[in-house]
mmCIF file of C-alpha atoms and ligand atoms in Angstrom:
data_model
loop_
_atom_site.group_PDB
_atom_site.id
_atom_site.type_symbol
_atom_site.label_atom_id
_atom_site.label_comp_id
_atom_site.label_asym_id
_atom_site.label_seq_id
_atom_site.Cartn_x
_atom_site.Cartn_y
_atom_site.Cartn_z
ATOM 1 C CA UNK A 1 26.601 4.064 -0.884
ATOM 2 C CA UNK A 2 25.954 6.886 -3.615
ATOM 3 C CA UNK A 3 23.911 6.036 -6.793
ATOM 4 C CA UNK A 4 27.156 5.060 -9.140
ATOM 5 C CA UNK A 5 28.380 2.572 -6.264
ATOM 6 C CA UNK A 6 24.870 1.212 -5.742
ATOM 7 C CA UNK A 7 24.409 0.842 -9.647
ATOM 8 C CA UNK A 8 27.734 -0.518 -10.079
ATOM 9 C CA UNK A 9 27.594 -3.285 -7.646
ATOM 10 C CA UNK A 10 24.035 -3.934 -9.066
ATOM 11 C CA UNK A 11 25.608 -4.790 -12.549
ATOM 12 C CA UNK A 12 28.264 -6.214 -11.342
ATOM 13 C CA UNK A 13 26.643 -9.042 -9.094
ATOM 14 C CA UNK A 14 23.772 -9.319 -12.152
ATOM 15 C CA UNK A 15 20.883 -8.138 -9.972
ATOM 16 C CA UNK A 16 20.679 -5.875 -13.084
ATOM 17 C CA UNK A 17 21.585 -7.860 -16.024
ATOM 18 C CA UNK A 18 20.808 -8.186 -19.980
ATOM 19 C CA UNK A 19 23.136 -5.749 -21.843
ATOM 20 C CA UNK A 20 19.954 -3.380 -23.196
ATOM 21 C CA UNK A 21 19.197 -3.231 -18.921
ATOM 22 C CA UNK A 22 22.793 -2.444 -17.925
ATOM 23 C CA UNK A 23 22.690 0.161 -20.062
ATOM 24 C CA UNK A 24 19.838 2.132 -19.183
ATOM 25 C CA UNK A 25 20.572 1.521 -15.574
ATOM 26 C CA UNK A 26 24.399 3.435 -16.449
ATOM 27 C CA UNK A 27 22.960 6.134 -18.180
ATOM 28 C CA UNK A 28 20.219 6.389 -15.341
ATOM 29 C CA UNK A 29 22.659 7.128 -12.882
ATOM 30 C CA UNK A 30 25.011 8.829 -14.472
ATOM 31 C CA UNK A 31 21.517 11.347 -15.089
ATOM 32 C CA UNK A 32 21.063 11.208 -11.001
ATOM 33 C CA UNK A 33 24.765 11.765 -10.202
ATOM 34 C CA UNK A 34 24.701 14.482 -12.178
ATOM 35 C CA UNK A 35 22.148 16.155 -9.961
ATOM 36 C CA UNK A 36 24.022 15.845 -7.022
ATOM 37 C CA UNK A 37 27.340 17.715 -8.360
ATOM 38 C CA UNK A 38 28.671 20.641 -6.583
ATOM 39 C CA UNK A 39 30.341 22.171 -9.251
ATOM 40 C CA UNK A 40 31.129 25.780 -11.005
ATOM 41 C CA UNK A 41 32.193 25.225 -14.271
ATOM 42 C CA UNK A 42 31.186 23.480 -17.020
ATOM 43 C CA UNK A 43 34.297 21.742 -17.430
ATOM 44 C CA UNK A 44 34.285 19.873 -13.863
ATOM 45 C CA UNK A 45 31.182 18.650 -14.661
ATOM 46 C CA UNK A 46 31.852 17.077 -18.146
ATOM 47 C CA UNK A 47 35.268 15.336 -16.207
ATOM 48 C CA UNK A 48 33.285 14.725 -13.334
ATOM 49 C CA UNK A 49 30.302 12.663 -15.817
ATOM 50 C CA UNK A 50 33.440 10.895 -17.767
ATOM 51 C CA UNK A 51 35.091 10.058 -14.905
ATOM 52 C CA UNK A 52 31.526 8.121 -13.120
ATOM 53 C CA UNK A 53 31.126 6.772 -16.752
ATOM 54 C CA UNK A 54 34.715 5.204 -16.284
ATOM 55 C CA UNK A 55 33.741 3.648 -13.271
ATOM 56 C CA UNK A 56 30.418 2.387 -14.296
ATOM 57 C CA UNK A 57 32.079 1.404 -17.860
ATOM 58 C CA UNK A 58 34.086 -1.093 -15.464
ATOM 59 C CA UNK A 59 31.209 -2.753 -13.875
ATOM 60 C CA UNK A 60 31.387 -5.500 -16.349
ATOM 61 C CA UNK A 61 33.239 -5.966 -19.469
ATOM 62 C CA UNK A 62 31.378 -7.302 -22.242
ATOM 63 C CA UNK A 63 28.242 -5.560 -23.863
ATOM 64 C CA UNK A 64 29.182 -3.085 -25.501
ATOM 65 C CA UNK A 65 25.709 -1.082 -24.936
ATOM 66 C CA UNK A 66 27.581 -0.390 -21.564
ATOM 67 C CA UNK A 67 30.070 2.112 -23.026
ATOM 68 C CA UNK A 68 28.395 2.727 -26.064
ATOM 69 C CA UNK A 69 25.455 4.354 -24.090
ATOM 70 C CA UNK A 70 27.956 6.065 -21.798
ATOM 71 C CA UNK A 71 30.072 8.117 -24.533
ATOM 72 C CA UNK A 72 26.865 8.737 -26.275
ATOM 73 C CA UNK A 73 24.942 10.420 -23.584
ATOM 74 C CA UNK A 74 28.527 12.441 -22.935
ATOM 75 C CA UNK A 75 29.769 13.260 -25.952
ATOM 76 C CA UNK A 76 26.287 14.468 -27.074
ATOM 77 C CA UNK A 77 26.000 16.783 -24.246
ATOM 78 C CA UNK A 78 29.863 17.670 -24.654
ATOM 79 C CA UNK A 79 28.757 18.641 -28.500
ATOM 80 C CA UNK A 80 25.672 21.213 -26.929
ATOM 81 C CA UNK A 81 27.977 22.436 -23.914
ATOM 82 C CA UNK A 82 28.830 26.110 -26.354
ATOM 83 C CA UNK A 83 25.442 26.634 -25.883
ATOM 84 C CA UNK A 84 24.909 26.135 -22.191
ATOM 85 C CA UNK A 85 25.464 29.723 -19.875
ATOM 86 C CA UNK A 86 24.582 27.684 -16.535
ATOM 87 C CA UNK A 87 24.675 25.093 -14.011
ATOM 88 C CA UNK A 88 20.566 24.622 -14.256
ATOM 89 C CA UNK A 89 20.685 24.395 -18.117
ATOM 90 C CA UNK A 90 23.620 22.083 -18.409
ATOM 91 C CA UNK A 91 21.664 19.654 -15.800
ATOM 92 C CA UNK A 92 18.785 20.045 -17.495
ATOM 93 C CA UNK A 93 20.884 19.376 -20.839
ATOM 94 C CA UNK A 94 22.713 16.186 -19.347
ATOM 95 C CA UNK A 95 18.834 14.963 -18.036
ATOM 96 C CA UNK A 96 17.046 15.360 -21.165
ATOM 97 C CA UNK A 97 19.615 13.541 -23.317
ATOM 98 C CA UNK A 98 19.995 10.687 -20.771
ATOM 99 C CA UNK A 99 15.806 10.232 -20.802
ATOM 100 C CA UNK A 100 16.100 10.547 -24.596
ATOM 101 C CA UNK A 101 18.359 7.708 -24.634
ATOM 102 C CA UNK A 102 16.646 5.487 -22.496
ATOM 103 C CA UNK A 103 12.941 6.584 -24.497
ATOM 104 C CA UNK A 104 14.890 5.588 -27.771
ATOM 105 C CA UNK A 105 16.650 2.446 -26.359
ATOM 106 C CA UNK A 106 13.037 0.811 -25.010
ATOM 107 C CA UNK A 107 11.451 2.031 -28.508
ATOM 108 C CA UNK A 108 14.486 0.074 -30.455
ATOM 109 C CA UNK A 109 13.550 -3.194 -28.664
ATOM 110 C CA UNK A 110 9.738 -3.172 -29.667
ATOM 111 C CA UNK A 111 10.520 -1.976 -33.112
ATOM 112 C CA UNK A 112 12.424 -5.135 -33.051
ATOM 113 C CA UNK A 113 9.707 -7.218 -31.934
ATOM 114 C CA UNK A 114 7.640 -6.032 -35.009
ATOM 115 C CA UNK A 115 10.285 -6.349 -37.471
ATOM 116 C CA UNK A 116 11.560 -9.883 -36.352
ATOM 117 C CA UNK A 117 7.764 -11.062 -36.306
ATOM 118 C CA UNK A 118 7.478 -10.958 -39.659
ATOM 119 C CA UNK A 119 9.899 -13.509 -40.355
ATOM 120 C CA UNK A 120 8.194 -15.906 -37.233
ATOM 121 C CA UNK A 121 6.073 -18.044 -39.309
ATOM 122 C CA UNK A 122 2.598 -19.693 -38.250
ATOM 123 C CA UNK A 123 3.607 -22.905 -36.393
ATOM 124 C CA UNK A 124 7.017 -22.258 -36.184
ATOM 125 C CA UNK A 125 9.315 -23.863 -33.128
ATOM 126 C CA UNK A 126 11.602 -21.515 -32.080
ATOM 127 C CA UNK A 127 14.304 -22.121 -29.419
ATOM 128 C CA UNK A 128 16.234 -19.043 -27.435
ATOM 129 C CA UNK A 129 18.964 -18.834 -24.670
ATOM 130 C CA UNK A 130 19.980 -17.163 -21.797
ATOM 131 C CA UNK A 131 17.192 -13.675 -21.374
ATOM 132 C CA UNK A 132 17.042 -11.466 -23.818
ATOM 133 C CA UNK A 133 15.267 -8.805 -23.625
ATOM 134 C CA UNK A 134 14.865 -7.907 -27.912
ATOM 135 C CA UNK A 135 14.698 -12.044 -28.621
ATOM 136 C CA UNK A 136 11.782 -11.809 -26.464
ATOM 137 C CA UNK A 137 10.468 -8.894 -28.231
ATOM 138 C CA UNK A 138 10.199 -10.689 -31.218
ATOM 139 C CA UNK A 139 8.979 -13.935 -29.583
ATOM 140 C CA UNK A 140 5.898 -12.132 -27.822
ATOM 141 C CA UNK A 141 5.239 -9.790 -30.813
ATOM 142 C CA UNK A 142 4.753 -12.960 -33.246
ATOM 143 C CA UNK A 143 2.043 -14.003 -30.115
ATOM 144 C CA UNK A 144 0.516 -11.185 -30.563
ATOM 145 C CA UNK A 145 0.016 -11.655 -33.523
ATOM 146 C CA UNK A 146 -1.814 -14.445 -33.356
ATOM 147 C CA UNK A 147 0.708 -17.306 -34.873
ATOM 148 C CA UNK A 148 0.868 -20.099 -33.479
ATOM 149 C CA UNK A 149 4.067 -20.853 -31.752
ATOM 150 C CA UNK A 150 6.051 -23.076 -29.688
ATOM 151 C CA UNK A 151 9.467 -22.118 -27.648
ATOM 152 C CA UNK A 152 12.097 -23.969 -26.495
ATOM 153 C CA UNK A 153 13.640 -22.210 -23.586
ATOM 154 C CA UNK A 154 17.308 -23.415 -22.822
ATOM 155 C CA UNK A 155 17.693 -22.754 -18.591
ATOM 156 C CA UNK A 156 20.984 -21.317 -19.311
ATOM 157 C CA UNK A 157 23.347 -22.471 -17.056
ATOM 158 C CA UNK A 158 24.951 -21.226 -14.341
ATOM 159 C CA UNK A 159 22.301 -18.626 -13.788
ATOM 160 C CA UNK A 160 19.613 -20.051 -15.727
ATOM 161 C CA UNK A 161 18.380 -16.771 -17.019
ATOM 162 C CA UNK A 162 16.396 -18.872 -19.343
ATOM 163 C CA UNK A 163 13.978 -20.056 -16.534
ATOM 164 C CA UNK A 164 13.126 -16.185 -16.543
ATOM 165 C CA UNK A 165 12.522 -16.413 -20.020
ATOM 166 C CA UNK A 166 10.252 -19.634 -19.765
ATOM 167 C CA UNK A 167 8.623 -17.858 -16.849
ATOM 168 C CA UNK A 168 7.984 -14.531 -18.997
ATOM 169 C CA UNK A 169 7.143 -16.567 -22.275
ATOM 170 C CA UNK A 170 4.721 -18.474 -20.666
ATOM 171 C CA UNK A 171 2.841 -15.992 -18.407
ATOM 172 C CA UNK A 172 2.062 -14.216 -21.663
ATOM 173 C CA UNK A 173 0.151 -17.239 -23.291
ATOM 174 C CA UNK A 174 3.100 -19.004 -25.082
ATOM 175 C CA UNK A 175 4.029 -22.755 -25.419
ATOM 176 C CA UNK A 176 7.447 -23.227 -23.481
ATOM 177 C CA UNK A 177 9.118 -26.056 -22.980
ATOM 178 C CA UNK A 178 12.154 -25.791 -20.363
ATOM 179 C CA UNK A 179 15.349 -27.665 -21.709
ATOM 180 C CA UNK A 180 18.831 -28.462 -20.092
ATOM 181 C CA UNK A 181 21.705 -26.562 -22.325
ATOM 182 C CA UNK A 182 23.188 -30.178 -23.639
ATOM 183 C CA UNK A 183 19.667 -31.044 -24.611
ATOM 184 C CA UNK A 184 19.611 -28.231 -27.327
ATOM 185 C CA UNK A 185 21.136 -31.242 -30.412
ATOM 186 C CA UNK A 186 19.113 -33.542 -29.501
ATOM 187 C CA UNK A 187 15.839 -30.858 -30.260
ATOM 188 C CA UNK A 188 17.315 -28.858 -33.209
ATOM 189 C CA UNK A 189 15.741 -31.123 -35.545
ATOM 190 C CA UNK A 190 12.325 -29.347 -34.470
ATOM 191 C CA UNK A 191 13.557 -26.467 -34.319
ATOM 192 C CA UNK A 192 12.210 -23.795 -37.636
ATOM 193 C CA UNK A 193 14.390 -21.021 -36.078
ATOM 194 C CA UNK A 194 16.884 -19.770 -32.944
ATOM 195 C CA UNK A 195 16.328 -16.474 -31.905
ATOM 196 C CA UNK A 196 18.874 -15.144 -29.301
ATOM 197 C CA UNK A 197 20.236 -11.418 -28.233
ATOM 198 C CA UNK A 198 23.532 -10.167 -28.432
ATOM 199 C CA UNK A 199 25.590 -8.822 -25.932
ATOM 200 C CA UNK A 200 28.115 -7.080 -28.848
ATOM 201 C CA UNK A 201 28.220 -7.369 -32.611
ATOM 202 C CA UNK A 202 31.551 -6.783 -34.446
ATOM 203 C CA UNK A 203 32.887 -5.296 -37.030
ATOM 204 C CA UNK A 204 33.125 -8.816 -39.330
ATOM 205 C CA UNK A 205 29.579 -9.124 -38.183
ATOM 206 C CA UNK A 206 30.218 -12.075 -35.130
ATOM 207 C CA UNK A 207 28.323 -11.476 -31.963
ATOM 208 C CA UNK A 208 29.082 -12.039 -28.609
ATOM 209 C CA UNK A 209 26.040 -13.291 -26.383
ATOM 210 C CA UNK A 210 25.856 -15.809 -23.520
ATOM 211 C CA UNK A 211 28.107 -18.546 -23.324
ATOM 212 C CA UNK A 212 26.602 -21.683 -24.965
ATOM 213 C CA UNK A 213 24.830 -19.221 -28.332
ATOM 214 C CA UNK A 214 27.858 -20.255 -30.445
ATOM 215 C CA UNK A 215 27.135 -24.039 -29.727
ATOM 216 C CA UNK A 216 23.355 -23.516 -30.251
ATOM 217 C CA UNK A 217 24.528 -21.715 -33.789
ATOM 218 C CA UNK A 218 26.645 -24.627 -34.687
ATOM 219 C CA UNK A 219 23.381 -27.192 -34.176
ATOM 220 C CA UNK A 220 21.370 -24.863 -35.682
ATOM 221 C CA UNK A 221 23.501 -24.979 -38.668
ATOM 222 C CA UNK A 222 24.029 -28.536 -38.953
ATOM 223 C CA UNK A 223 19.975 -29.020 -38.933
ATOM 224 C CA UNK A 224 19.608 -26.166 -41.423
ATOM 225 C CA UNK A 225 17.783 -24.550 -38.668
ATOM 226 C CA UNK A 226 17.439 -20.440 -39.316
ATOM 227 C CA UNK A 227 19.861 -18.532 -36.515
ATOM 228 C CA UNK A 228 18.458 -14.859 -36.011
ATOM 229 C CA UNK A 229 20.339 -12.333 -33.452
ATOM 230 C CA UNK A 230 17.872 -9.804 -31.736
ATOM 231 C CA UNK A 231 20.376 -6.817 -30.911
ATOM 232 C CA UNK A 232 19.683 -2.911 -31.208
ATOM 233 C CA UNK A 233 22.060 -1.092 -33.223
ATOM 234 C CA UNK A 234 24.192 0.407 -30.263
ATOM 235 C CA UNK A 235 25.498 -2.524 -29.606
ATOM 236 C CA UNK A 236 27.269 -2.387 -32.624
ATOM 237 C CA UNK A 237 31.369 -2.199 -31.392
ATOM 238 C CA UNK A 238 33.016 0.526 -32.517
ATOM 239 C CA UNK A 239 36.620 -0.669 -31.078
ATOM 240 C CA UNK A 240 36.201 -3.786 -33.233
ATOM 241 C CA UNK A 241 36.220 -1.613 -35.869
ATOM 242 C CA UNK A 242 39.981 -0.584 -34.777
ATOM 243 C CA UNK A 243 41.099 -4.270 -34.468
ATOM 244 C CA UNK A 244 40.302 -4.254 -30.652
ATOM 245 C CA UNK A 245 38.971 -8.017 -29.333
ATOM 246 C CA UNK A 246 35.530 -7.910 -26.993
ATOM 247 C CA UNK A 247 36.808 -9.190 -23.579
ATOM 248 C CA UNK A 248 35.061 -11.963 -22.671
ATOM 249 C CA UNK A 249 33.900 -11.981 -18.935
ATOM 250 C CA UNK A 250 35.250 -14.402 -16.622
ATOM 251 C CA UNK A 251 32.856 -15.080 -14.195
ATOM 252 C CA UNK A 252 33.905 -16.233 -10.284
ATOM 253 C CA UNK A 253 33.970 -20.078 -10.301
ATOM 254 C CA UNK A 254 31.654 -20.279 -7.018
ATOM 255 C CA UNK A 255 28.625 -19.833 -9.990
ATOM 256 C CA UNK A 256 29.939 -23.285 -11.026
ATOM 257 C CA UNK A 257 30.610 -25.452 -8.189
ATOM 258 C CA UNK A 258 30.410 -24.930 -3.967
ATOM 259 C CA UNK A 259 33.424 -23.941 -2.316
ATOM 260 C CA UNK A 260 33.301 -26.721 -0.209
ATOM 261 C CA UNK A 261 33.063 -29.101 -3.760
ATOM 262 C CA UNK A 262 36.313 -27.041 -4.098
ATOM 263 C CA UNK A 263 38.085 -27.186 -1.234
ATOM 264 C CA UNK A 264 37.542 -31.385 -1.624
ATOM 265 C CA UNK A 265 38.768 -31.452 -4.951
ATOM 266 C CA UNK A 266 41.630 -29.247 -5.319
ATOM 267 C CA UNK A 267 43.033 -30.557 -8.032
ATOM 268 C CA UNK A 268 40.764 -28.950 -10.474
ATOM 269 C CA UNK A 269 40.485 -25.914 -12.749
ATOM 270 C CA UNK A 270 37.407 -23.652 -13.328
ATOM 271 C CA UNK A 271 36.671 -22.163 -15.575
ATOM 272 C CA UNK A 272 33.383 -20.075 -16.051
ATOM 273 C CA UNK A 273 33.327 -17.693 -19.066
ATOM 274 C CA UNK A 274 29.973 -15.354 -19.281
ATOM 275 C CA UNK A 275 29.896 -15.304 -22.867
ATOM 276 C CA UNK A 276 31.072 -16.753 -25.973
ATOM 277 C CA UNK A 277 31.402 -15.603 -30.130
ATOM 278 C CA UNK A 278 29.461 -16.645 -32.714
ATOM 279 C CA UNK A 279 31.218 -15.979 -35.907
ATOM 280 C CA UNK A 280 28.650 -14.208 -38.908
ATOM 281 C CA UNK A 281 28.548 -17.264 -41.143
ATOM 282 C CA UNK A 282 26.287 -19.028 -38.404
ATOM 283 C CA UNK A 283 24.171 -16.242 -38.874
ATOM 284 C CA UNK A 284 20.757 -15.792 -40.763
ATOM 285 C CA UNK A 285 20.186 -12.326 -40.462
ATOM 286 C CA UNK A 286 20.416 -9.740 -37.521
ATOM 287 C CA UNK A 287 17.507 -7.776 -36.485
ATOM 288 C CA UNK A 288 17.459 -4.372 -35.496
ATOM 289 C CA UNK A 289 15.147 -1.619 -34.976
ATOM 290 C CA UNK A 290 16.248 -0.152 -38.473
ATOM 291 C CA UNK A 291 15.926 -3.323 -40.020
ATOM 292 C CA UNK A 292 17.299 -6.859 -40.780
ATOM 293 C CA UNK A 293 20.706 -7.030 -41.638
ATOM 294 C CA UNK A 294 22.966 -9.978 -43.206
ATOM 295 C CA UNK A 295 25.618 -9.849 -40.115
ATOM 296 C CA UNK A 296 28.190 -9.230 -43.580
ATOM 297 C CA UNK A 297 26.047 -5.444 -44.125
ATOM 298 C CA UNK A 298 27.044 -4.503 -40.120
ATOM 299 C CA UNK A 299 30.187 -2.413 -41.484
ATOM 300 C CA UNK A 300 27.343 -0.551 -43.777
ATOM 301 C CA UNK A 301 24.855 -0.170 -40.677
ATOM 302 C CA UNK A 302 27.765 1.408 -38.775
ATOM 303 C CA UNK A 303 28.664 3.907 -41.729
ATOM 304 C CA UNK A 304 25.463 5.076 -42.092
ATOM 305 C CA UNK A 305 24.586 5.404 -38.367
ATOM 306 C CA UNK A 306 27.718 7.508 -37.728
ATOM 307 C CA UNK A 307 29.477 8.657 -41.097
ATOM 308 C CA UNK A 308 32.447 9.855 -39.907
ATOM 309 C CA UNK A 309 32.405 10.251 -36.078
ATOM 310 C CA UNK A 310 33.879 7.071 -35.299
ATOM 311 C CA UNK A 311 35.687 9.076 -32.716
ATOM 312 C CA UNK A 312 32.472 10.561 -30.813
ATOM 313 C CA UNK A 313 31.149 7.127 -30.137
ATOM 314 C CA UNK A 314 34.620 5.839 -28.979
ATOM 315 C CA UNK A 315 34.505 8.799 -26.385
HETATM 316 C C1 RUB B 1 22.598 -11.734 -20.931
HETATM 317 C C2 RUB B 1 22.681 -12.130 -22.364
HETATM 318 C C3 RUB B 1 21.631 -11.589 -23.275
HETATM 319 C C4 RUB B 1 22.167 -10.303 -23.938
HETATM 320 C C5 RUB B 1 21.089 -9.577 -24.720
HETATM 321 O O1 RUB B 1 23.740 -12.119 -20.195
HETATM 322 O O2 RUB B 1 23.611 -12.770 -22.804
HETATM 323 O O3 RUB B 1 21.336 -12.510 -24.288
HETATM 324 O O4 RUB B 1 22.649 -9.440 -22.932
HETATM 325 O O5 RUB B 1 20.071 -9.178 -23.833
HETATM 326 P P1 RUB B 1 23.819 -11.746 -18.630
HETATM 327 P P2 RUB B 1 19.104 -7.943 -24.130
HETATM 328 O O6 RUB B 1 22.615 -12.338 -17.978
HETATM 329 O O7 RUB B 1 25.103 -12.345 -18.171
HETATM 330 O O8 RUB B 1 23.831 -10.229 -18.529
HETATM 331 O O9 RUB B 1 18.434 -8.249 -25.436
HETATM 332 O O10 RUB B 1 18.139 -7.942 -22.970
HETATM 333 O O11 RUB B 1 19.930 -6.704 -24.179
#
């Protein structure tokens, strides 16, 4: 198995997971396949990186940091290609941009962390879902910071990614309390704030994040508790902005229920969607390394991060 078929089976079955992991583990590869490519001109080896970023791109079809990293790492290097005479200099190119991408995309999510701290009170309760990486940020940085705080920790199901959370959370010194997803009402009232990640954000400022977030939004609202997104900026949609929808992952229904549970009880449907939307009026504000946005200013974020080359980032 080569290092796109390893890396794509590795997203696909979640032993890499969290959309700010998938992509760096893309963009990692696609940096190691492109060492191993036997080829003369410049122009097999840009079709040769888009075609592995098709394939990885198809690993798994929700966050958007999967493409978006993807066409940024090639399009970049397709913009510098005039300039590169050989095969060593275009892989050196390719490498550098890839490592710059992954440098920038950990430095986004602590950037977060210290932005979205600020707004973490002393005593707050806070309560995330599923694992994200840049809600944790946040969580931990506040910790750091010395304010007192108290998690819930929803375990997420049907991969309770939250227990990870809990786990992380807790070996660094903070309260967590471990919570069944239906048991997230009957806390809200406690709750000062939900702070979760996003898998997407679109163009009418919704994000898509774990199935279950939109739920957690609507309790959130109806106790007037604050509902904060965590996301770096690349995960920002571009297709939304072109009327495209985010495809929701289905998920195999063996994550749900046993195949023999199945096999007894044929009768029934599954159904086991990854993620779910959260339109922008359940939302406080969304943090991002440049700064906290109403989810409404996301169209203005996106202008200003890429003017007019809505088609570079599209690929
Ligand atoms: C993970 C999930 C996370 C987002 C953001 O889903 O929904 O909240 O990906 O994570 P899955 P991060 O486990 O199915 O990949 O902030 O780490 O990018």
């Amino acid at each position: 198995m080569n290092i796109l078929e390893k890396t794509f089976n590795d997203i696909r079955q979640m032993r890499v997971r969290g959309a700010g992991r998938i992509a760096r583990a893309a963009v990692k590869a696609l940096e190691e396949y492109s060492l191993t490519l036997n080829v003369s001109t410049k122009e097999e080896f840009i079709k040769s990186l888009e075609n592995a970023g098709e394939y990885l791109k198809s690993s798994r079809p929700t966050a958007v940091s999967l493409p978006n990293a993807i066409n940024y790492v090639i399009s970049n290097f397709k913009r510098k290609a005039h300039e590169l005479e050989n095969r060593s200099s275009w892989i050196e190119a390719f490498k550098i941009l890839c490592e710059d991408f992954i440098e920038k995309s950990i430095n986004a999510i602590e950037k977060i962390g210290v932005i979205g701290a600020k707004r973490v009170r002393d005593g707050d309760i806070l309560l995330t879902h599923c694992n994200s990486e840049a809600a944790l940020s946040v969580i931990l940085s506040a910790h750091k910071l010395g304010k007192n705080i108290k998690v819930y920790c929803t375990e997420t199901r049907p991969k309770l990614q939250g227990l990870t959370s809990a786990s992380i959370l807790s070996k660094n010194g903070v309260e967590v309390t471990l919570i069944v997803d239906s048991a997230v009402r009957y806390f809200m009232n406690k709750v000062d704030q939900v702070i979760v990640g996003a898998d997407a954000i679109t163009a009418n400022g919704a994000i898509v994040n774990k199935i279950g977030t939109s739920l957690i939004a609507l309790a959130a609202k109806e106790a007037r508790s604050r509902f904060m997104v965590a996301a770096e900026s690349y995960k920002i949609s571009p297709q939304t902005f072109y009327g495209d929808l985010i495809i929701i992952e289905e998920r195999p229904k063996y994550e749900i229920v046993s195949k023999d549970w199945l096999s007894q009880n044929k009768g029934v449907k599954v159904s086991n969607p990854a993620f779910d939307i959260t339109p922008a009026e359940y939302i406080d504000a969304i943090i991002t390394e440049i700064g906290i946005f109403p989810p409404q200013g996301v169209f203005i974020l996106y202008k200003e991060m890429y003017g007019f080359q809505f088609k570079d980032i599209q690929g």
